[in-house]
XYZ file of C-alpha atoms in Angstrom:
772
model
C -0.082 -0.142 -0.281
C 1.182 3.530 -0.886
C 0.898 6.865 0.319
C -1.920 8.271 -2.147
C -1.705 11.180 -3.821
C 2.032 11.902 -3.804
C 4.427 13.040 -6.692
C 7.949 11.799 -6.445
C 10.123 13.983 -4.891
C 13.468 14.889 -6.995
C 16.192 13.922 -4.581
C 18.896 13.950 -7.195
C 17.937 10.932 -8.627
C 19.369 9.679 -12.115
C 16.815 8.073 -14.737
C 17.396 4.474 -13.371
C 16.819 5.538 -9.912
C 13.771 7.273 -10.958
C 12.606 4.100 -12.809
C 12.811 2.153 -9.723
C 10.417 4.466 -7.565
C 8.303 4.460 -10.971
C 7.825 0.794 -10.983
C 7.253 0.627 -7.331
C 4.695 3.244 -7.209
C 2.776 1.714 -10.109
C 2.706 -1.728 -8.694
C 1.362 -0.381 -5.526
C -1.299 1.585 -7.606
C -2.082 -1.497 -9.756
C -1.218 -4.386 -7.584
C 0.893 -5.610 -10.411
C 4.829 -5.963 -10.839
C 6.990 -4.260 -7.887
C 4.669 -3.978 -4.735
C 7.126 -3.305 -2.193
C 10.852 -2.552 -1.801
C 11.702 -5.991 -0.881
C 11.050 -7.196 -4.337
C 13.954 -5.484 -5.571
C 17.597 -7.012 -5.240
C 19.503 -5.864 -2.050
C 22.151 -5.391 -4.469
C 20.502 -2.958 -6.737
C 19.252 -0.861 -3.841
C 22.698 -0.731 -2.499
C 23.964 0.398 -5.901
C 21.488 3.160 -6.199
C 21.406 4.576 -2.873
C 23.996 7.014 -2.580
C 22.953 8.742 -5.699
C 19.222 8.962 -4.726
C 20.108 9.871 -0.996
C 17.935 7.119 0.597
C 20.029 7.002 3.618
C 20.119 2.697 3.117
C 16.330 2.836 4.232
C 15.454 0.330 1.335
C 18.172 -1.934 2.260
C 17.234 -1.829 5.715
C 13.478 -2.738 4.906
C 14.709 -5.641 2.499
C 16.927 -6.738 5.362
C 13.642 -6.456 7.917
C 11.426 -8.334 5.401
C 13.822 -11.236 5.110
C 14.170 -11.340 9.090
C 10.561 -11.136 9.760
C 9.014 -14.238 7.925
C 6.649 -16.934 9.512
C 9.491 -19.113 10.425
C 11.881 -16.172 11.992
C 12.333 -15.405 15.823
C 12.330 -11.681 14.828
C 15.565 -11.321 16.986
C 17.397 -9.640 14.239
C 14.174 -7.279 13.350
C 14.915 -5.099 16.391
C 18.661 -4.084 15.559
C 17.440 -3.299 12.111
C 14.647 -1.107 13.214
C 17.275 0.799 15.850
C 18.991 1.891 12.373
C 15.924 3.067 10.884
C 14.149 4.837 13.879
C 16.704 7.730 14.029
C 16.333 9.058 10.343
C 12.670 8.987 11.009
C 12.826 10.583 14.384
C 14.771 13.233 13.185
C 12.179 14.334 10.618
C 9.451 13.932 13.213
C 11.512 16.222 15.603
C 11.516 18.800 12.721
C 7.837 19.105 12.883
C 7.901 19.401 16.913
C 10.219 22.228 16.526
C 9.195 23.740 13.314
C 12.532 23.560 11.870
C 11.616 22.036 8.201
C 14.628 23.371 6.685
C 14.525 20.667 3.665
C 12.709 21.435 0.417
C 9.397 23.011 0.776
C 8.092 20.726 -1.810
C 8.799 17.528 -0.107
C 10.638 18.606 3.592
C 10.726 14.662 4.708
C 12.258 12.486 2.373
C 13.192 9.708 4.640
C 9.891 8.741 6.029
C 8.408 9.308 2.658
C 11.190 6.545 1.348
C 10.239 4.407 4.253
C 6.768 4.411 3.109
C 7.120 4.044 -0.543
C 9.172 0.907 -0.046
C 6.592 -0.635 2.060
C 7.750 -0.189 5.573
C 4.513 1.159 7.100
C 2.902 -2.289 6.015
C 5.476 -4.282 6.921
C 5.552 -2.975 10.448
C 1.958 -3.420 10.340
C 2.045 -7.454 9.503
C 5.008 -7.747 12.110
C 2.684 -6.229 14.925
C -0.392 -8.017 14.023
C 1.239 -11.637 13.105
C 0.807 -12.952 16.542
C -2.834 -12.402 16.633
C -3.595 -13.899 13.285
C -1.431 -17.055 14.035
C -2.871 -20.266 15.882
C -2.196 -20.567 19.650
C 0.461 -23.076 18.982
C 2.298 -21.275 16.109
C 2.118 -17.769 17.746
C 5.496 -15.774 17.493
C 6.973 -13.994 20.403
C 6.973 -10.345 19.866
C 9.104 -8.347 22.317
C 7.769 -5.259 24.041
C 10.880 -3.437 22.733
C 10.287 -4.286 19.264
C 6.495 -3.325 19.404
C 7.534 -0.047 21.061
C 9.796 0.610 18.008
C 7.319 -0.375 15.521
C 4.614 1.985 17.063
C 7.106 4.734 17.443
C 8.377 4.586 13.771
C 4.709 4.285 12.573
C 3.714 7.343 14.611
C 6.732 9.372 13.080
C 5.822 8.381 9.562
C 2.064 9.358 10.312
C 3.275 12.813 11.287
C 5.570 13.264 8.367
C 4.096 11.745 5.405
C 0.613 12.608 4.349
C -2.012 10.113 3.636
C -0.306 7.374 6.133
C -2.588 8.053 8.868
C -5.606 8.043 6.551
C -4.594 4.471 5.308
C -4.013 2.972 8.693
C -7.622 4.601 9.997
C -9.189 2.548 7.267
C -7.918 -0.707 8.470
C -10.445 -1.454 11.382
C -8.587 -4.600 12.191
C -5.513 -2.770 12.620
C -7.247 -0.053 14.948
C -9.247 -2.741 17.141
C -5.836 -4.827 17.666
C -3.953 -1.474 18.781
C -6.462 -1.314 21.735
C -5.333 -5.024 22.453
C -1.818 -3.422 23.069
C -2.602 -1.173 25.764
C -3.089 -4.042 28.200
C 0.588 -3.832 28.246
C 2.080 -1.172 30.417
C 5.471 -1.123 28.600
C 3.518 -0.617 25.237
C 0.647 1.559 26.593
C 2.139 4.870 25.706
C 3.341 4.216 22.310
C -0.042 2.681 21.538
C -2.251 5.420 22.967
C -0.096 7.955 20.792
C -0.723 6.331 17.648
C -4.461 5.353 18.077
C -5.064 9.144 19.147
C -3.628 10.268 15.602
C -5.621 7.477 13.617
C -8.894 8.279 15.264
C -8.369 11.770 14.762
C -8.459 11.370 11.005
C -10.782 8.161 10.764
C -14.112 8.961 8.619
C -16.326 6.678 10.658
C -16.390 6.562 14.340
C -15.240 3.206 15.908
C -17.813 1.599 18.123
C -16.310 1.154 21.491
C -18.277 -1.926 22.162
C -16.494 -3.610 19.333
C -13.167 -3.120 21.438
C -12.322 -6.568 22.873
C -12.799 -7.098 26.765
C -13.434 -3.280 26.927
C -14.676 -2.924 30.534
C -11.489 -5.374 31.556
C -9.100 -3.287 29.430
C -10.317 0.344 31.528
C -10.216 -1.535 34.827
C -6.732 -2.605 34.219
C -5.473 1.186 33.555
C -3.925 2.921 36.523
C -5.038 6.813 36.892
C -2.351 7.905 34.579
C -3.210 5.513 32.024
C -6.832 6.242 32.532
C -6.476 9.928 31.801
C -4.325 9.327 28.530
C -7.220 6.991 27.539
C -9.479 9.789 28.003
C -7.763 11.840 25.066
C -8.816 8.850 23.134
C -12.314 8.543 24.251
C -12.888 12.096 23.582
C -12.497 11.303 19.856
C -15.448 8.400 20.187
C -17.997 10.419 22.207
C -18.358 13.385 20.617
C -20.568 14.296 17.274
C -18.710 15.510 14.602
C -20.192 18.888 14.297
C -20.294 19.471 17.877
C -17.768 22.249 17.677
C -19.953 24.276 15.265
C -23.191 23.149 16.565
C -24.578 26.795 16.380
C -23.673 27.306 13.068
C -25.651 24.298 11.830
C -29.261 25.622 10.525
C -32.265 24.458 12.360
C -33.871 23.482 9.017
C -31.087 21.011 8.344
C -30.900 19.623 11.970
C -34.630 18.996 11.947
C -34.234 17.391 8.777
C -31.299 15.462 9.792
C -33.369 14.397 12.876
C -35.876 12.853 11.033
C -34.166 10.771 8.936
C -31.899 9.153 11.972
C -34.078 8.108 14.414
C -31.585 5.626 16.081
C -28.876 6.780 18.526
C -25.953 8.188 16.937
C -22.392 6.108 17.314
C -21.388 8.676 19.717
C -24.485 8.264 22.038
C -23.818 4.730 21.655
C -20.350 5.029 22.682
C -20.986 7.246 25.701
C -23.967 4.332 26.927
C -20.717 1.846 26.628
C -18.828 3.907 28.939
C -21.513 4.457 31.393
C -21.924 0.514 31.726
C -18.611 0.263 32.679
C -18.417 -0.544 36.283
C -16.665 2.345 38.335
C -15.617 4.355 35.278
C -17.178 7.603 36.179
C -16.141 7.385 40.092
C -12.644 7.070 38.775
C -12.934 9.851 36.358
C -14.349 12.094 39.118
C -11.425 10.929 41.472
C -8.773 11.622 38.686
C -10.279 14.905 38.199
C -10.371 16.057 41.764
C -6.677 14.617 43.315
C -4.438 17.175 44.733
C -0.694 18.209 43.608
C 1.413 19.514 46.282
C 3.069 22.839 45.267
C 6.480 23.401 47.112
C 7.357 26.335 44.648
C 6.085 30.066 44.268
C 4.512 31.110 41.384
C 7.794 32.952 39.805
C 9.920 29.690 39.903
C 7.123 27.751 38.412
C 6.982 29.811 35.232
C 10.614 30.152 35.122
C 10.918 26.386 35.289
C 8.008 26.053 32.852
C 9.941 28.319 30.014
C 13.288 26.259 30.624
C 11.660 22.818 30.284
C 9.121 23.893 27.309
C 11.495 26.019 25.000
C 11.270 23.773 22.257
C 9.649 20.706 23.183
C 5.948 19.582 22.252
C 3.545 19.192 25.370
C 2.520 16.174 24.328
C 6.116 14.834 24.489
C 6.807 16.131 27.601
C 3.823 14.549 28.863
C 5.059 11.312 27.518
C 8.348 11.583 29.067
C 6.949 11.986 32.132
C 4.605 9.137 31.818
C 7.707 6.957 31.172
C 9.569 8.411 34.130
C 6.484 7.318 36.205
C 6.088 3.811 34.893
C 9.890 3.196 35.327
C 9.748 4.344 38.719
C 6.819 2.146 39.495
C 8.720 -1.102 37.658
C 11.801 -0.355 39.874
C 9.864 0.185 43.073
C 7.154 -2.597 42.701
C 4.408 0.105 43.390
C 1.415 0.967 41.414
C 1.813 3.892 39.732
C -1.563 5.249 40.573
C -0.369 6.241 43.709
C -0.577 9.694 43.823
C 2.629 10.103 45.834
C 4.560 9.078 42.858
C 3.729 12.614 40.710
C 3.955 14.302 44.260
C 6.949 13.206 45.702
C 9.386 11.752 42.862
C 12.198 9.759 44.075
C 15.476 11.455 44.562
C 16.777 9.508 41.555
C 14.449 11.418 39.086
C 13.679 14.767 40.772
C 11.264 16.243 38.478
C 10.679 20.206 38.805
C 7.489 20.902 40.540
C 6.151 22.588 37.291
C 6.414 19.808 35.549
C 4.381 17.762 37.867
C 1.640 20.528 37.762
C 1.501 21.001 34.213
C 1.339 16.892 34.091
C -1.594 17.136 36.049
C -3.419 19.729 34.702
C -2.889 17.714 31.137
C -4.544 14.883 32.443
C -7.349 17.086 33.990
C -8.051 18.738 30.943
C -8.920 15.319 29.104
C -10.891 14.074 32.247
C -13.207 16.987 32.477
C -13.864 17.104 28.611
C -15.014 13.322 28.981
C -17.132 14.414 31.880
C -18.640 17.613 30.078
C -19.763 15.389 26.884
C -21.019 12.950 29.183
C -23.103 15.632 31.162
C -25.036 17.075 27.975
C -25.418 13.484 26.484
C -28.770 11.284 26.415
C -28.154 9.807 29.912
C -27.437 13.321 31.600
C -29.399 12.562 34.335
C -27.619 9.361 35.186
C -24.187 11.127 34.866
C -25.400 14.152 36.985
C -26.699 12.092 39.914
C -23.292 10.066 39.592
C -20.718 12.930 39.735
C -22.936 14.404 42.547
C -22.616 11.157 44.587
C -18.816 11.162 43.764
C -18.505 14.948 44.870
C -16.782 16.129 41.706
C -17.978 19.679 42.599
C -16.727 19.961 45.811
C -13.305 18.666 44.714
C -12.859 20.965 41.641
C -13.785 23.807 44.741
C -10.758 22.843 46.547
C -8.575 23.015 43.683
C -9.902 26.223 42.198
C -7.522 28.484 43.678
C -4.020 26.143 43.702
C -4.596 24.416 40.439
C -7.300 25.937 38.153
C -6.927 29.634 38.549
C -3.492 30.455 39.488
C -1.966 33.553 38.331
C -1.852 33.966 34.583
C 0.814 31.990 32.817
C 3.187 33.866 30.016
C 3.669 30.699 28.529
C 2.928 30.428 24.850
C 2.893 26.454 25.200
C 0.058 24.652 23.394
C -0.978 20.921 23.488
C -0.329 18.327 20.989
C -2.134 18.856 17.543
C -2.661 22.663 18.105
C -0.642 25.588 16.615
C 0.833 28.424 18.250
C -2.012 31.121 17.105
C -4.731 29.138 19.113
C -5.677 29.827 22.692
C -5.010 26.340 23.932
C -2.373 26.025 26.477
C -2.653 23.461 29.157
C -3.766 25.618 31.689
C -6.283 27.722 29.632
C -7.963 24.613 28.350
C -8.157 23.313 32.018
C -9.925 26.563 32.894
C -12.303 26.598 29.944
C -13.089 22.918 30.599
C -13.764 23.597 34.168
C -16.272 26.290 33.516
C -18.129 24.356 30.528
C -18.770 21.396 33.110
C -19.820 23.902 35.692
C -22.157 25.441 32.716
C -23.306 21.820 31.869
C -23.867 20.931 35.754
C -26.027 23.758 36.629
C -27.915 24.295 33.518
C -31.838 23.467 34.211
C -30.914 21.143 36.977
C -31.771 20.693 40.747
C -28.359 19.701 41.415
C -26.625 23.272 40.951
C -26.949 24.126 44.407
C -24.014 21.907 45.069
C -22.208 24.697 43.775
C -22.755 26.586 47.186
C -21.765 25.695 50.663
C -23.917 25.259 53.703
C -23.754 28.707 54.858
C -24.524 29.967 51.326
C -27.637 27.647 51.223
C -28.662 29.221 54.313
C -28.333 32.733 52.835
C -30.747 31.489 50.034
C -32.970 30.464 52.653
C -32.743 33.884 54.743
C -33.232 35.736 51.483
C -36.708 34.023 50.754
C -37.866 34.367 54.391
C -37.127 38.118 54.288
C -39.122 38.336 51.107
C -41.765 36.543 52.259
C -41.715 33.816 49.598
C -41.319 30.033 49.711
C -38.053 28.474 49.670
C -37.086 26.804 46.621
C -37.774 23.313 46.671
C -34.413 22.268 45.154
C -32.545 24.201 47.814
C -34.560 22.323 50.563
C -33.752 18.732 48.997
C -30.059 19.467 48.362
C -28.053 17.170 50.084
C -25.598 18.831 52.251
C -23.137 16.322 52.565
C -22.380 16.647 48.746
C -22.296 20.662 48.618
C -19.024 22.539 48.660
C -16.875 23.145 51.642
C -14.887 25.775 52.814
C -15.577 29.202 53.286
C -16.677 29.866 49.788
C -18.510 27.745 47.296
C -17.535 27.086 43.827
C -20.158 29.681 42.446
C -18.586 32.449 44.673
C -15.044 31.854 43.685
C -16.159 31.960 39.998
C -17.670 35.290 40.704
C -14.520 36.645 42.212
C -12.551 35.920 39.520
C -14.929 37.043 37.086
C -14.501 40.499 38.814
C -10.735 40.384 38.252
C -10.436 39.245 34.842
C -8.663 41.676 32.426
C -11.126 43.340 30.037
C -9.740 41.587 27.113
C -9.799 38.068 28.520
C -11.160 35.469 26.440
C -12.241 33.570 29.893
C -15.148 36.495 30.266
C -17.527 34.672 27.798
C -17.244 31.017 29.747
C -17.428 32.932 33.031
C -20.520 34.685 32.071
C -22.130 31.632 30.665
C -21.502 29.487 33.546
C -22.739 32.058 36.103
C -25.871 32.463 33.785
C -26.765 28.852 33.678
C -27.144 28.968 37.665
C -29.995 31.248 36.967
C -31.534 29.578 33.830
C -34.720 27.946 34.169
C -37.721 29.010 36.429
C -36.891 32.555 37.905
C -35.820 32.351 41.352
C -35.554 35.535 43.417
C -33.225 34.373 45.842
C -30.861 32.800 43.520
C -30.939 36.615 41.748
C -30.436 38.551 45.048
C -27.670 36.129 46.044
C -25.619 37.630 43.100
C -27.199 40.809 43.237
C -25.799 41.124 46.866
C -22.291 40.226 45.277
C -22.237 43.345 42.949
C -22.545 41.109 39.711
C -24.895 43.616 38.046
C -22.924 46.590 38.514
C -19.860 44.574 37.143
C -21.821 43.604 34.149
C -23.069 47.345 33.508
C -19.360 48.516 33.871
C -17.998 46.354 31.240
C -21.094 47.078 28.751
C -21.302 50.864 29.598
C -17.741 52.161 30.971
C -15.392 49.768 29.452
C -17.731 49.671 26.094
C -16.709 46.069 25.295
C -16.224 45.292 21.894
C -15.889 41.380 21.791
C -19.394 39.882 19.922
C -19.246 36.670 22.096
C -18.579 38.658 25.468
C -21.393 41.060 24.808
C -23.639 38.561 24.076
C -23.146 36.459 27.415
C -22.972 39.611 29.443
C -26.657 40.490 28.034
C -27.772 36.929 28.548
C -26.528 37.164 31.961
C -27.975 40.552 32.886
C -31.419 39.328 31.496
C -31.457 36.252 33.871
C -30.063 38.379 36.617
C -32.781 41.329 36.084
C -36.124 39.288 34.862
C -39.169 40.035 37.058
C -36.639 41.453 39.881
C -37.792 44.827 40.697
C -34.561 45.260 43.040
C -32.312 44.733 40.161
C -33.847 47.339 37.865
C -33.765 49.694 40.844
C -29.647 49.055 40.945
C -29.742 49.584 37.341
C -30.867 53.048 37.493
C -28.732 53.867 40.332
C -25.694 52.557 38.058
C -26.944 54.046 34.539
C -27.926 57.436 36.176
C -27.360 59.783 33.488
C -28.714 60.003 29.980
C -25.230 59.457 28.223
C -24.434 56.130 29.949
C -28.052 55.141 29.058
C -27.318 56.200 25.481
C -24.037 54.147 25.417
C -26.196 51.120 27.292
C -28.933 51.217 24.259
C -26.094 51.787 21.611
C -24.552 48.479 22.512
C -28.038 46.639 22.445
C -28.818 48.153 18.835
C -25.324 47.478 17.462
C -26.296 43.685 17.258
C -29.981 42.565 18.225
C -29.254 38.950 17.899
C -26.788 39.388 20.595
C -28.819 41.357 23.211
C -32.338 40.076 22.165
C -32.834 38.119 25.359
C -32.172 40.974 27.415
C -34.904 42.914 25.117
C -37.295 39.979 26.041
C -36.271 40.085 29.668
C -37.347 43.936 29.744
C -40.651 43.281 27.783
C -41.575 40.337 30.217
C -40.548 42.160 33.369
C -42.349 45.709 32.198
C -45.342 43.719 31.630
C -45.190 42.097 35.098
C -44.553 45.289 36.860
C -47.327 46.985 34.983
C -49.631 44.440 36.598
C -48.181 45.198 40.252
C -48.568 48.819 39.811
C -50.587 49.193 43.208
C -47.365 48.575 44.991
C -45.588 51.571 46.179
C -41.923 50.351 45.422
C -42.515 48.975 41.870
C -44.796 52.128 40.949
C -41.620 54.322 42.120
C -39.072 52.218 40.033
C -41.529 52.120 37.132
C -41.519 55.995 37.238
C -38.077 56.532 37.549
C -36.064 53.735 35.939
C -34.850 54.771 32.132
C -34.745 51.225 30.838
C -38.485 50.703 31.772
C -39.963 53.849 30.638
C -37.782 53.311 27.275
C -39.712 50.087 26.741
C -43.063 51.613 27.736
C -42.924 53.385 24.402
C -44.843 51.670 21.846
C -42.176 53.303 19.183
C -39.360 51.320 20.794
C -41.033 47.943 21.083
C -42.239 48.126 17.488
C -38.587 49.039 16.413
C -37.437 45.822 18.076
C -39.895 43.901 17.026
C -39.508 44.870 13.302
C -35.867 44.523 13.441
C -36.163 41.243 14.889
C -38.219 39.895 12.312
C -36.254 41.261 9.730
C -32.925 39.753 10.654
C -33.762 36.214 10.504
C -35.009 33.833 7.759
C -36.063 30.299 7.912
C -33.226 29.112 6.008
C -30.736 31.032 8.345
C -32.457 30.002 11.782
C -29.750 28.494 14.014
C -29.507 27.250 17.534
C -27.788 30.752 18.082
C -30.411 33.328 16.696
C -33.706 31.329 16.813
C -33.923 33.316 20.237
C -34.653 36.249 18.024
C -37.774 34.523 16.580
C -39.075 33.624 19.995
C -38.291 36.954 21.405
C -40.571 38.528 18.479
C -43.271 36.232 19.669
C -43.042 37.337 23.432
C -43.562 40.812 22.222
C -46.758 39.719 20.116
C -47.879 37.314 22.976
C -47.941 40.341 25.512
C -49.690 42.756 23.211
C -52.196 39.999 22.538
C -52.963 39.794 26.269
C -53.915 43.169 26.027
C -55.933 43.248 23.057
C -53.318 45.015 20.901
C -52.281 42.688 18.536
C -54.032 44.088 15.570
C -52.442 47.269 16.387
C -49.007 46.006 16.370
C -49.742 43.910 13.020
C -51.072 47.131 11.421
C -47.984 49.084 12.362
C -45.538 46.477 11.326
C -47.864 46.766 7.827
C -46.972 50.799 7.881
C -43.266 50.369 8.693
C -43.067 47.684 5.289
C -44.505 50.529 3.276
C -42.337 53.444 4.778
C -39.232 51.141 4.131
C -40.570 50.285 0.579
C -40.947 46.698 1.093
C -44.686 45.956 1.198
C -45.319 42.184 2.435
C -41.757 41.301 2.583
C -41.711 41.235 6.395
C -44.965 39.989 7.081
C -44.740 37.034 4.589
C -41.128 36.257 6.423
C -43.000 36.435 9.732
C -45.557 33.911 8.416
C -42.805 31.415 7.039
C -40.778 31.769 10.452
C -44.279 30.908 12.342
C -44.771 27.908 10.359
C -41.385 26.709 10.826
C -41.766 27.559 14.565
C -44.499 24.843 14.663
C -43.053 22.479 12.861
C -39.731 22.893 14.972
C -41.383 23.295 18.674
C -44.347 21.289 18.377
C -42.153 17.885 17.405
C -42.927 15.610 20.028
C -38.951 15.183 20.778
C -38.434 19.027 21.412
C -38.507 20.076 24.916
C -40.424 23.281 25.026
C -40.508 23.621 28.931
C -37.421 26.082 28.583
C -39.737 28.556 26.748
C -42.651 28.427 29.387
C -39.799 28.618 32.306
C -38.389 31.488 30.967
C -41.091 33.485 29.981
C -43.697 32.392 32.734
C -46.173 32.165 29.951
C -47.985 28.650 29.514
C -46.803 26.715 26.394
C -50.427 26.410 25.337
C -50.636 30.101 25.228
C -47.591 30.359 22.727
C -49.207 27.493 20.760
C -52.338 29.407 20.543
C -50.895 32.700 19.715
C -49.033 31.350 16.829
C -52.096 29.443 15.632
C -54.159 32.800 15.740
C -51.146 34.915 13.599
C -51.016 31.844 11.271
C -55.035 31.707 10.716
C -55.664 31.637 6.978
C -59.053 33.972 7.381
C -58.357 37.185 5.887
C -61.237 39.037 7.802
C -59.295 37.665 11.314
C -57.858 40.916 12.773
C -55.128 38.953 14.398
C -53.877 36.783 11.281
C -50.960 37.976 9.459
C -52.538 37.428 5.916
C -55.220 40.265 6.661
C -52.093 42.630 6.462
C -50.646 41.506 3.180
C -52.083 42.773 0.204
C -52.838 39.946 -2.269
C -50.408 41.410 -4.930
C -47.653 40.556 -2.313
C -48.646 37.392 -1.023
C -45.967 34.791 -0.825
C -46.569 32.389 2.080
C -46.575 28.916 0.557
C -42.958 28.576 -0.710
C -41.287 25.369 0.940
C -38.805 25.785 3.470
C -36.150 24.229 1.627
C -36.066 26.734 -1.574
C -33.765 29.597 -1.219
């Protein structure tokens, strides 16, 4: 088998050398003639080697082929590989150090020659031969020989394009590699190669096809399990998860109708959850501590010294080798935490290396937990990670390991480039925030992020306001909450306030806090955060610092909406902070600059105003209604109509995504509130007038009609969970459905039907959603 799609390199070959390459290449493509270098005589290969600059690789492969036949003992193979290995590792190191000084057209001639003359396929044969022979005829392949084969294969994969994809197409070889992971001495090289192969594999493997998977996982020590998570992450994540928000809902709904069965990723998630003790071990690994005997200054200095040119993955691998060697010599299990925290005097690794080692493990483990927490079995996972005290464990690590002082290191993880924001400590923080976000979102267990004292504070807030305590607070198992003086949520708020204005963490921090408020609005939860100055901090970032990042602004607007919704105290605090017309105009400009990002806040203001107007007999409410600039602005029909007109205009059925569908629901909320007051015809008539004013008669109303037809198909699907719309708006979902039906009525005499406001000449409501 050859590396497909390659032109032959110009390596100073004469016509006879080129003829050999051409014949081998043709044979590999057609299956006839020369198909591997071993079919060329060693004498001819030797004769052409110097001029062709093959560095004896074809000759060595010829000898390797002769030494690895069925009746050989493979003893000579390792010495041959020892000669080949440095030639290939030298080129692999050039990738790590980005020191590609060779020909730009073909920078890695040794690995290319090795593959062209059949080296890759020969090593695969050597590795797999024992598994293909009857037990009585099995050849013994030494651990050292296996390690050398795997290392050379890995180096060839990263240097020669196409090799990894070819190996990935061989399911028998991929599954065979997992069997090599049972051997501690070959685990590292095997895991590294599997990770690269699965990263390019077109079709996701099924974990249940791996022989004795449960026994394999149970045999791993903690270090191996953490490294295995790097592999698992590829097998449990949907292929489009990273860009989920960019896929249109139309396409997603169509795909969902075609694929009623669980995806491979979902099946793999279920397979993992069926492994006894798997989640418990991950929780322990994610929360184990590392002692710090050095200060921040020496920590950063050591990092720069050790990571000057080495790739992080290679450093990680080196540490694993050291840990394994020490375990072998001492006879102790390397899963013992003291192996990392207290290395023997024989190998005094710097503290910085141990800390980064631990951080890199936690990144992989937290990612797997995040994915499982968002999967079909999320409730089962929720219960398990609560039981195994993952949240209190992360809380205890928060200051010392997760949120230390900012690192100045430019180091990145294996597989990432220097331009991406993916250093191990940054990823560790993001994964921790994502996990907190997933854990809290719409779940009663979210109160485990507080400590007992903070839970008491929530109860006191409810008592003072004379409202019932939240049932989830009363039912929270206090033996599972955070310990110490502060819970994880409070710690998160503290670092959020101190975060530099330009920090990329602000988005994830705001998302994590917002998820605590998401769902049924809780006055006690809001006041808990308001008392800690969260509203003022958000307003400072939006108004005073005039944040420009779209992602950060969107997360702040969403958080502000959840924090203020139906809360008269929050609006009073808002007015106290935004106390000048200049500040208010800056705030409005930020909202209007991107309505897609701010529409959830607009929805919050509309809903809150409607609630407050029904409580206008209350002196406190009446006072805030009359004084608050934001509420006064929203009372203007022209302001509400401006928002409504633009919200409908910026979205279309073909461009609806999970990210912007909220604009459709916000526009619906405005009309639902108008319908409650009998003003729906007035709003529709105003939209018609605005259409004519903009010289686009029928355009907006036709578009809105199509959007509402899609809304019915999307949200009335039995698989869709519509409770989030009901909980966030405090409007019964039946009223949502009823309002949409009224708006879509075909009766042109109905004052609440959209068709009544579209002139027949401009009617265009029957277009199929699939059309452009």
